Coordinates of C-alpha atoms in Angstrom, one line a residue:
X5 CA -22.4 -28.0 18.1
X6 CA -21.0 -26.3 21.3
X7 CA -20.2 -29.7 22.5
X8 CA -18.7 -30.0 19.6
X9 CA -16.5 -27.2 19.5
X10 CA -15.5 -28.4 23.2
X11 CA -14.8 -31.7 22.7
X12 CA -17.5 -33.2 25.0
X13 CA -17.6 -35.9 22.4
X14 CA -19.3 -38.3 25.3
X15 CA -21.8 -36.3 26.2
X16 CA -23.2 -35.5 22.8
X17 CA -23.2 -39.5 21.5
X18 CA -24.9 -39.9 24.7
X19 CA -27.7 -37.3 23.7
X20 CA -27.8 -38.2 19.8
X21 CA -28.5 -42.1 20.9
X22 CA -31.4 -40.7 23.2
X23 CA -32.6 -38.6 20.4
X24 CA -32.7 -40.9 17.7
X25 CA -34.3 -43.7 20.0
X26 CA -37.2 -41.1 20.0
X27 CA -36.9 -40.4 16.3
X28 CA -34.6 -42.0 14.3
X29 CA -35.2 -39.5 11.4
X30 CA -35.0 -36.7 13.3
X31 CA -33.3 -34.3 10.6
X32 CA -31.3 -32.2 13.5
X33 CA -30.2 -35.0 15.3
X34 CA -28.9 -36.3 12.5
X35 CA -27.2 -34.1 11.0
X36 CA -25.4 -33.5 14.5
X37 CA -24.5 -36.9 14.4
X38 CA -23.1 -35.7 10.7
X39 CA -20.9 -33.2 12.3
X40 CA -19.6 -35.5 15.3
X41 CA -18.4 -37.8 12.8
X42 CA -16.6 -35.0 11.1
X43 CA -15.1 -34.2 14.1
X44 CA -14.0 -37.5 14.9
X45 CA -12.2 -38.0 11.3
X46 CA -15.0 -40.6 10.3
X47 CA -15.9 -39.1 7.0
X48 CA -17.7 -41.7 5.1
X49 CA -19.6 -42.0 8.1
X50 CA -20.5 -38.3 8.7
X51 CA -21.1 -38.8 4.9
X52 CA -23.7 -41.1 5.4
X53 CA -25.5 -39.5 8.6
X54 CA -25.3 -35.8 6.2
X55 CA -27.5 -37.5 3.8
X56 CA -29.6 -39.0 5.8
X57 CA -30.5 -36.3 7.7
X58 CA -31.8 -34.8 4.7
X59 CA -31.1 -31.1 6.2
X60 CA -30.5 -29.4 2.8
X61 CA -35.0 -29.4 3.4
X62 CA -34.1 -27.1 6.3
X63 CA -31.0 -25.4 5.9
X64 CA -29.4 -26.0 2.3
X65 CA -26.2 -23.9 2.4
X66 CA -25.1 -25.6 5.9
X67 CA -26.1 -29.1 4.5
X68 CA -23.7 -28.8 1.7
X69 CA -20.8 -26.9 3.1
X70 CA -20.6 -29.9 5.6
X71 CA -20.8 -31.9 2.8
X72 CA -18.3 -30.6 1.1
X73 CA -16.3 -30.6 4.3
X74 CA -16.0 -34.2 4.3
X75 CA -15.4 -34.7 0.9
X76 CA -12.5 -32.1 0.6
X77 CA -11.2 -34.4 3.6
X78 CA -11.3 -37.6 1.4
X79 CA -9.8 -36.1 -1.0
X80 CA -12.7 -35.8 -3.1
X81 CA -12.1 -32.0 -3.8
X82 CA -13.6 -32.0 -7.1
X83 CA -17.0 -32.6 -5.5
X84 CA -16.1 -30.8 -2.7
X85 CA -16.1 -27.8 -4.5
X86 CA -19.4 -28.5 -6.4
X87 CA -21.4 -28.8 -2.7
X88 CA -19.2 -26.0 -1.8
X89 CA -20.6 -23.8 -4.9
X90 CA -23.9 -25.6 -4.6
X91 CA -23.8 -24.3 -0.6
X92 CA -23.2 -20.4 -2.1
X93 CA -26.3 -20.6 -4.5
X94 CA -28.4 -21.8 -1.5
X95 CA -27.5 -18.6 0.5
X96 CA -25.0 -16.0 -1.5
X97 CA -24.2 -14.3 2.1
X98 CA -22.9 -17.5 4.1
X99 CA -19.6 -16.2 4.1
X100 CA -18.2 -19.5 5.8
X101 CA -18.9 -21.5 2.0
X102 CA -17.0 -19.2 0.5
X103 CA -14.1 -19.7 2.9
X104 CA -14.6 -23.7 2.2
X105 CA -14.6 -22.9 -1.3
X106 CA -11.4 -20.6 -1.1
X107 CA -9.3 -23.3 0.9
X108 CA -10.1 -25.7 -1.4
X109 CA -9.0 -24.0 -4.1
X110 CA -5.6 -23.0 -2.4
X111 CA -5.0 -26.3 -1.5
X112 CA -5.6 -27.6 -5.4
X113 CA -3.5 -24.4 -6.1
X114 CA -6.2 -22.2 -8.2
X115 CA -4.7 -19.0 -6.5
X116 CA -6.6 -16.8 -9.1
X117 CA -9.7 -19.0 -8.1
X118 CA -9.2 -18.4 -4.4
X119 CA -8.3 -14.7 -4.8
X120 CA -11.4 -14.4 -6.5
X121 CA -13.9 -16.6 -4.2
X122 CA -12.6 -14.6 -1.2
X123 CA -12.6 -11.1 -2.9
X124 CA -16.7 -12.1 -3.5
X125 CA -17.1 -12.9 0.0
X126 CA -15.5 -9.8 1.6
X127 CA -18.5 -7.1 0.9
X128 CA -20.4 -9.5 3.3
X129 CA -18.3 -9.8 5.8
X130 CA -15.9 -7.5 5.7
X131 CA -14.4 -7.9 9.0
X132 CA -14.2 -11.5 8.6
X133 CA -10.5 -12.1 10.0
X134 CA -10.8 -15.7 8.0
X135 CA -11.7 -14.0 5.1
X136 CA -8.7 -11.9 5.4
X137 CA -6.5 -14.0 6.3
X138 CA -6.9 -16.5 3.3
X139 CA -6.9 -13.7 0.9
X140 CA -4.2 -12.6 2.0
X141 CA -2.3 -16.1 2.1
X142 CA -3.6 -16.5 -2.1
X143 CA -2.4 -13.1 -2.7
X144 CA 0.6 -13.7 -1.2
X145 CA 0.8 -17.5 -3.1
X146 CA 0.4 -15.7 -6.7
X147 CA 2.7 -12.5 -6.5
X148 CA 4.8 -13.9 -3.8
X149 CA 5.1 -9.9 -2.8
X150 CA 4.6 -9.7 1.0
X151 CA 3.9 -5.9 0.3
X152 CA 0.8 -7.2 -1.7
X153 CA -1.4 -8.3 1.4
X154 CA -0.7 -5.3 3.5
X155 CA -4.2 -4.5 2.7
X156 CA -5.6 -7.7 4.3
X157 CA -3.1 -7.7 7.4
X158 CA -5.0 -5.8 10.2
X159 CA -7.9 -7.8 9.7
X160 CA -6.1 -10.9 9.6
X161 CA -4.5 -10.3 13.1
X162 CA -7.7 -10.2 14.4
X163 CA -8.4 -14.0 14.1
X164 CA -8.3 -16.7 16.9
X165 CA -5.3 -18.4 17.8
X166 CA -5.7 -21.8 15.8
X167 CA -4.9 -19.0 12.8
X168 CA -3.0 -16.5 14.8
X169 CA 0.6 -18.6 13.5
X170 CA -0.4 -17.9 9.6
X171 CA -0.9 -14.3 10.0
X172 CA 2.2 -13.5 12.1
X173 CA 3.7 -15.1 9.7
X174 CA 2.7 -13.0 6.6
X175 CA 2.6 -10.1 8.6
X176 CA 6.2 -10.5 9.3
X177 CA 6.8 -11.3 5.4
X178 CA 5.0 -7.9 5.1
X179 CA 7.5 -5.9 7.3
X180 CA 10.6 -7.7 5.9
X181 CA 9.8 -6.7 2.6
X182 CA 9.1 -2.9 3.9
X183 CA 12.3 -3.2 6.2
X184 CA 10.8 -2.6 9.2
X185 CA 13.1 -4.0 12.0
X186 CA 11.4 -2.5 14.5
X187 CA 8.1 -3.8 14.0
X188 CA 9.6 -7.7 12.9
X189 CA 11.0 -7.6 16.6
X190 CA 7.2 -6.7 17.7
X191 CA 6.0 -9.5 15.6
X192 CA 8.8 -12.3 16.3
X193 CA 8.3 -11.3 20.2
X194 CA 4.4 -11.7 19.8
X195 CA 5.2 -15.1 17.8
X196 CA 7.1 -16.1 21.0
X197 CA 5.4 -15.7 23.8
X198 CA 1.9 -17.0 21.8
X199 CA 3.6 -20.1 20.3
X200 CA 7.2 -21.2 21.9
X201 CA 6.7 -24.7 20.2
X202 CA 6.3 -23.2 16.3
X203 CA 9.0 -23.3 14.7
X204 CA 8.8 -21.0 12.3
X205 CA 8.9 -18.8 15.6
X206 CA 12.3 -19.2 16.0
X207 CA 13.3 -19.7 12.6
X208 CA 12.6 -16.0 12.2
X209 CA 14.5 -15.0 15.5
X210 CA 17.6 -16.7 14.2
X211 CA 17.0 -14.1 11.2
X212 CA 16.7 -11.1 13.7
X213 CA 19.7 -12.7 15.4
X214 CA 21.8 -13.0 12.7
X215 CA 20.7 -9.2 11.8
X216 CA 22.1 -8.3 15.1
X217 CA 25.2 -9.9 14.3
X218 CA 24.9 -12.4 17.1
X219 CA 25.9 -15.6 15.1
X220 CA 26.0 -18.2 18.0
X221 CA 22.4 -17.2 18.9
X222 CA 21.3 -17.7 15.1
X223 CA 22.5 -21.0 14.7
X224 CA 21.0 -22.1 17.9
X225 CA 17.7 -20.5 17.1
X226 CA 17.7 -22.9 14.0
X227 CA 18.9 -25.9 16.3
X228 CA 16.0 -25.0 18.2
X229 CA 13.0 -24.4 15.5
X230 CA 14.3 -28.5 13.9
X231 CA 14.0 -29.8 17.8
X232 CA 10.6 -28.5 17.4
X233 CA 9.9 -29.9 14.5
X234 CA 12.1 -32.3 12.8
X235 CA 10.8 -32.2 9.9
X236 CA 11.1 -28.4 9.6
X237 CA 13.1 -28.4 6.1
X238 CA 13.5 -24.7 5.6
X239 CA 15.2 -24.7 9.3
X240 CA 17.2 -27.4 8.3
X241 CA 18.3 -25.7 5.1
X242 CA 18.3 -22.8 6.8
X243 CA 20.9 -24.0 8.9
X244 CA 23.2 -26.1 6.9
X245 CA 23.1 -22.9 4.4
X246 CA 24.3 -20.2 6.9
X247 CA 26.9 -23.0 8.2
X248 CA 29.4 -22.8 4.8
X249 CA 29.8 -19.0 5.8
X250 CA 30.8 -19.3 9.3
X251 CA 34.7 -20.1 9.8
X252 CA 34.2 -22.1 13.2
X253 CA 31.7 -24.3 11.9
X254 CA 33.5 -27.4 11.0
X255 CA 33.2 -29.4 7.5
X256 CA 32.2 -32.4 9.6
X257 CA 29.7 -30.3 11.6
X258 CA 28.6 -30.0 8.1
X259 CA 28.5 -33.1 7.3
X260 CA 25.7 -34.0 10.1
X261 CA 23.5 -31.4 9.4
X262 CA 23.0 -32.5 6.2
X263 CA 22.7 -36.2 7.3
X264 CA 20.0 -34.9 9.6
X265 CA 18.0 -33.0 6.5
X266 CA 18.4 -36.7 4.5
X267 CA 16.9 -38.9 7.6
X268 CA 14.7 -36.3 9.2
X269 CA 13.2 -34.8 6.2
X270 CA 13.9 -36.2 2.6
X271 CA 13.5 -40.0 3.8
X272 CA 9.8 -39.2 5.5
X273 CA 8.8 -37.3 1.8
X274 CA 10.2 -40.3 0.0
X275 CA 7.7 -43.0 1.7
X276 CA 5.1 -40.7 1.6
X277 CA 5.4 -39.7 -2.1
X278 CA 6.3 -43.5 -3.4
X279 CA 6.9 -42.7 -7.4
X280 CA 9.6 -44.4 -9.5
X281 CA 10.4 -42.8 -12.8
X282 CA 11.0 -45.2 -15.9
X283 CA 13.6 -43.8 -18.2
X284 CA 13.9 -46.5 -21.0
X285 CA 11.5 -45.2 -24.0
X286 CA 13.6 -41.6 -22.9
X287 CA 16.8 -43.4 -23.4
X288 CA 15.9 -44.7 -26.8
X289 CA 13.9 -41.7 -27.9
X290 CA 17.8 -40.1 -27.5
X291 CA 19.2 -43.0 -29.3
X292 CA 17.1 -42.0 -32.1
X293 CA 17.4 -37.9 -32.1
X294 CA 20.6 -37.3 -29.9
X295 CA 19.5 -33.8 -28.8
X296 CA 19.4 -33.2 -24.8
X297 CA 16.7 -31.7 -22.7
X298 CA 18.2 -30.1 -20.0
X299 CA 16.3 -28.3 -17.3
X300 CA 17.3 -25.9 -15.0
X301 CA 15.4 -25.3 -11.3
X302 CA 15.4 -22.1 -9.5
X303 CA 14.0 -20.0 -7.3
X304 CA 16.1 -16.8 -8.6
X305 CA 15.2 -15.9 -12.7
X306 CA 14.6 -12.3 -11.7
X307 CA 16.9 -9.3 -10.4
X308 CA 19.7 -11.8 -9.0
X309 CA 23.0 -12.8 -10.1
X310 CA 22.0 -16.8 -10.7
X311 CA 19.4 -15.3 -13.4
X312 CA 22.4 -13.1 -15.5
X313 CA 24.7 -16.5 -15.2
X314 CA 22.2 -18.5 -16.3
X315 CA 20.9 -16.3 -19.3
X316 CA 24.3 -15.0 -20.6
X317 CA 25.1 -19.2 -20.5
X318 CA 22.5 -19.7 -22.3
X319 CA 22.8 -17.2 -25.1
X320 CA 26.1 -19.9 -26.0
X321 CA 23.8 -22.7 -26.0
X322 CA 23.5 -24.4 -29.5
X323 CA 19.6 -24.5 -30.4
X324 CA 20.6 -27.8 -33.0
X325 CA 22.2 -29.6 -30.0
X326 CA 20.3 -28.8 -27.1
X327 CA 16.5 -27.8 -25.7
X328 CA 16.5 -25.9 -22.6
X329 CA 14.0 -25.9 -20.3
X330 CA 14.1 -23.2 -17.1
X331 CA 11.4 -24.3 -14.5
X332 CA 11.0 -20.2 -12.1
X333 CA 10.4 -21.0 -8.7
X334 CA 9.4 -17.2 -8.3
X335 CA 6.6 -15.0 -9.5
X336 CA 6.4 -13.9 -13.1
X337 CA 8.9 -11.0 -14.3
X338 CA 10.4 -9.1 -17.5
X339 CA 13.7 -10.5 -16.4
X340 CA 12.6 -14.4 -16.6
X341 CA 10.3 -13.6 -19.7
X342 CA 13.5 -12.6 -21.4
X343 CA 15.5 -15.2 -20.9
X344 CA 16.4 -17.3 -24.2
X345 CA 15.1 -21.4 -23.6
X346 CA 12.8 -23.4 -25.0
X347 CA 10.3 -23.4 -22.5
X348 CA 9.7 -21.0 -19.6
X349 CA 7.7 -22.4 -16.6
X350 CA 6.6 -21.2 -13.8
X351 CA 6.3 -23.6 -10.9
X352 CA 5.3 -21.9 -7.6
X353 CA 2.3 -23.2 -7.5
X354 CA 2.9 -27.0 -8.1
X355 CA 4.0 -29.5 -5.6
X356 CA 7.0 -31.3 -5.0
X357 CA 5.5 -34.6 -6.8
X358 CA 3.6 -32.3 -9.7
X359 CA 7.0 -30.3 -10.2
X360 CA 8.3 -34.1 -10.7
X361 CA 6.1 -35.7 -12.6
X362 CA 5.9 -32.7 -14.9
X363 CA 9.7 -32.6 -15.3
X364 CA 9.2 -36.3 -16.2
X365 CA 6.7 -35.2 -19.0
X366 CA 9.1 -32.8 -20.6
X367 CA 11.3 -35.9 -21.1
X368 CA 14.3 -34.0 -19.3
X369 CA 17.4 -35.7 -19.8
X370 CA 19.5 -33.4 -17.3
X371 CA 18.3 -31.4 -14.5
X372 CA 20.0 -29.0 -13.0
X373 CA 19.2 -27.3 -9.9
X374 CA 20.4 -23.8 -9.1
X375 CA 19.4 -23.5 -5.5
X376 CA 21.1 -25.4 -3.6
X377 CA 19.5 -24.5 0.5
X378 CA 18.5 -21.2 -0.8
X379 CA 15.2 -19.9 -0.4
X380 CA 12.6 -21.6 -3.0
X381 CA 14.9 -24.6 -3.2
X382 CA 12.8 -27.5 -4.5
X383 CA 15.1 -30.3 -3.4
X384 CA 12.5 -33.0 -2.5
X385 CA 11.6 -32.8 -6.2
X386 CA 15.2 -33.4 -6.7
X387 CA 15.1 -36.7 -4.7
X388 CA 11.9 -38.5 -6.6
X389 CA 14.6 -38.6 -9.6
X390 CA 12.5 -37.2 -12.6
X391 CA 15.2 -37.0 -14.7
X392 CA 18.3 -39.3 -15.6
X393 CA 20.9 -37.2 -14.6
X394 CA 20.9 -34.8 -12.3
X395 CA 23.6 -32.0 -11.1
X396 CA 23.8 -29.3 -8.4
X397 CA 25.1 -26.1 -8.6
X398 CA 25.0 -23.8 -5.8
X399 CA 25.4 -20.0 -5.9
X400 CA 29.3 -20.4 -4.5
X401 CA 30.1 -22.2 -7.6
X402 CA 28.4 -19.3 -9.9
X403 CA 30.8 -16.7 -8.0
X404 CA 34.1 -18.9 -8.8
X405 CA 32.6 -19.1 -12.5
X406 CA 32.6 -15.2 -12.9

C-alpha cells in the first residue's frame, strides 16, 4: 500500500506476480492487486481481484470501503453506498467509510445525508481534518452561509495538500462573509505561494485587487486564473461581468471575452452533456390550453433588488393567463417563500443537466434567466435549451426598468 501511495506501480506488479505464483489465492496479495487496479483506473478489474480475494474474511470494513471505491468510480453509486454502509456496520469507528459514504452522497447531492454521515463520524475522530473538511464543504452546500462552517475551519486547514485548495477556499468564503480583509489577504497570499497554477487563486486576488481599487491588476488577475484553466467559467464570467463597468474596456474587447466563454467553456459542456429537448407534444399541449409556463432563473430571490422586481412583476401577473415558475439558485429564505408563483424551487443542489431536464418536465414554455454573469448564474443550463424560448435579462436592464 506504501508503494501504492508512491507510485512504485513496477515494483509492486513485480511483487504481486511473485506472490501469487506462490499462492494464487493468497487473500493479501490479492486484495493488493485490488487496490493497484484502483489506482491505475482499472475498476472492473480491481472489482474482480476485491472479490476474489475474499478479504471481507479478514478485514470486512476495508473489503467493502474498497469496494465501494470502485463502484462510486463507475458510477455505480447506488451500490457504492450500500458497501459503503455495509463497510460502517463491519467496524462503526472506521472513520475513512464514513468519509466514502459522505462524498458520495455530496457528489449525488444528499447534503442533509452527508451533513449527517460526517456529523456521526466526528466523535471518533474528531481531529480528522477530512472529516472537517467535507463537513464543512456539505454545510456550506445546504445553507450556502460561509459563516456556517467556521466551526469546522481550523481543523480543516490542517489537511494535506491534495485538500489544502478546498479549505483555503471556504476558509476565505468564511472571512468574506465576516469582512475580514486582513485575514483574506493572509489566505489569498497562502493560496499563492501553495498553488500558483489554481485558479481560483487568483480569481480571488483579482477580488482583493479590485477592493484595492487597482482595476488593471483585477482584470489581469482574471486573464491570468482562465490561462490556467480555460475552462474556469466563473473567471470567465467573472471577467466579462466586471468588463461592462470599466469605461476603457472596449465593446469589442467585449465581444472576445464572451467568444472565449462560448468556445472555451459552453462548447466543451455541450459535447459532454449531449441532450436534445423535444418540444412538439409541449407545442400542442398549448394549442389546446393556451396558458404559458414561464420560468424565471436566479441566483438572487432574497434581500436583493432582482427579488423586489421580480415579485412586485409578478403581483401584475394574470393567474388565468399565465403559470409562473421561479427556480432559487440560493438557500431557502422568508423573502423567496413569499414570493407569489406557481411553483417555488430551489435548485442549488441540482446540476446543470438536472436543472435542465427538470425545467423540461415542468413543460416551461419561456425561460427567463435573471443572472446574466452574476454569481449563481446557471447559464450552461441555459445552452441545453430546455425550454422553447428563452430570454436574458441582466441586472442593468432591471435598473433602467425602475
Amino acid at each position: 500500500e506504501k508503494l501504492i501511495q508512491k507510485g512504485s506501480f513496477d515494483e509492486l506488479i513485480s511483487i504481486i506476480n511473485n506472490r501469487l505464483s506462490e499462492n494464487p489465492f493468497d487473500a493479501e496479495t490479492l486484495f493488493i492487486a485490488g487496490l493497484l487496479y484502483q489506482a491505475l483506473g482499472r475498476y472492473d478489474e480491481a472489482i474482480s481481484s476485491i472479490e476474489l480475494s475474499n478479504y471481507k474474511d479478514i478485514r470486512a470494513e476495508r473489503y467493502w470501503n474498497a469496494l465501494g471505491e470502485c463502484e462510486f468510480h463507475l458510477g455505480q453509486k447506488d451500490r457504492a453506498i450500500q458497501s459503503f454502509k455495509q463497510s460502517i456496520l463491519s467496524k462503526p469507528g472506521f472513520t475513512t467509510a464514513y468519509i466514502s459514504l459522505g462524498i458520495c452522497y455530496l457528489n449525488q447531492s444528499k447534503l442533509e445525508d452527508a451533513q449527517a454521515v460526517l456529523e456521526t463520524a466526528l466523535p471518533f475522530e474528531r481531529e480528522n481534518p477530512y472529516v472537517n473538511l467535507y463537513l464543512a464543504l456539505a454545510i456550506y452546500k445546504l445553507t450556502l452561509t460561509p459563516l456556517a462552517i467556521s466551526d469546522y475551519m481550523e481543523a480543516a486547514l490542517k489537511v494535506d495538500n491534495s485538500k489544502l485548495d478546498t479549505a483555503l477556499c471556504l476558509a476565505f468564503l468564511n472571512a468574506e462573509a465576516e469582512n475580514d480583509h486582513y485575514r483574506k489577504n493572509q489566505i489569498v497570499d497562502q493560496l499563492m505561494h501553495s498553488f500558483p497554477n489554481f485558479s481560483p487563486t487568483w480569481i480571488y486576488k483579482a477580488h482583493m485587487s479590485f477592493a484595492e481599487g487597482n482595476i488593471d491588476e483585477g482584470l489581469n488577475y482574471f486573464k491570468k486564473a482562465i490561462l490556467i484553466d480555460p475552462r474556469d467559467s466563473i473567471a470567465h464570467s467573472k471577467l466579462i461581468m466586471v468588463s461592462h463597468y470599466i469605461e476603457k474596456v472596449s465593446s469589442e474587447e467585449i465581444l472576445e471575452y464572451a467568444q472565449n466563454y462560448y468556445r472555451q467553456c459552453i462548447v466543451p459542456f455541450l459535447m459532454e452533456n449531449s441532450i436534445e429537448f423535444d418540444f412538439r407534444n409541449l407545442i400542442n399541449k398549448f394549442q389546446e390550453n393556451p396558458k404559458l409556463r414561464i420560468g424565471f432563473v436566479s441566483a438572487d430571490f432574497k434581500m436583493h433588488p432582482v427579488f423586489f422586481w421580480v415579485s412586485s412583476l409578478l403581483k401584475y401577473v394574470r393567474k388565468d393567463d399565465f403559470e409562473i415558475y421561479c427556480y432559487a439558485n440560493n438557500a431557502k429564505n422568508p423573502l423567496a417563500e413569499s414570493i407569489q408563483c406557481h411553483k417555488l424551487e430551489y435548485i442549488y443542489h441540482l446540476s446543470d443537466r438536472e436543472l435542465a431536464e427538470k425545467i423540461y418536465a415542468d413543460e416551461i414554455h419561456i425561460l427567463v434567466d435573471l443572472s446574466g454573469h452574476t454569481a449563481g448564474n446557471r447559464l450552461n443550463t441555459f445552452a441545453l435549451k430546455a425550454a422553447p424560448l428563452h430570454f436574458i435579462v441582466t441586472g442593468k436592464q432591471i435598473g433602467r426598468a425602475h
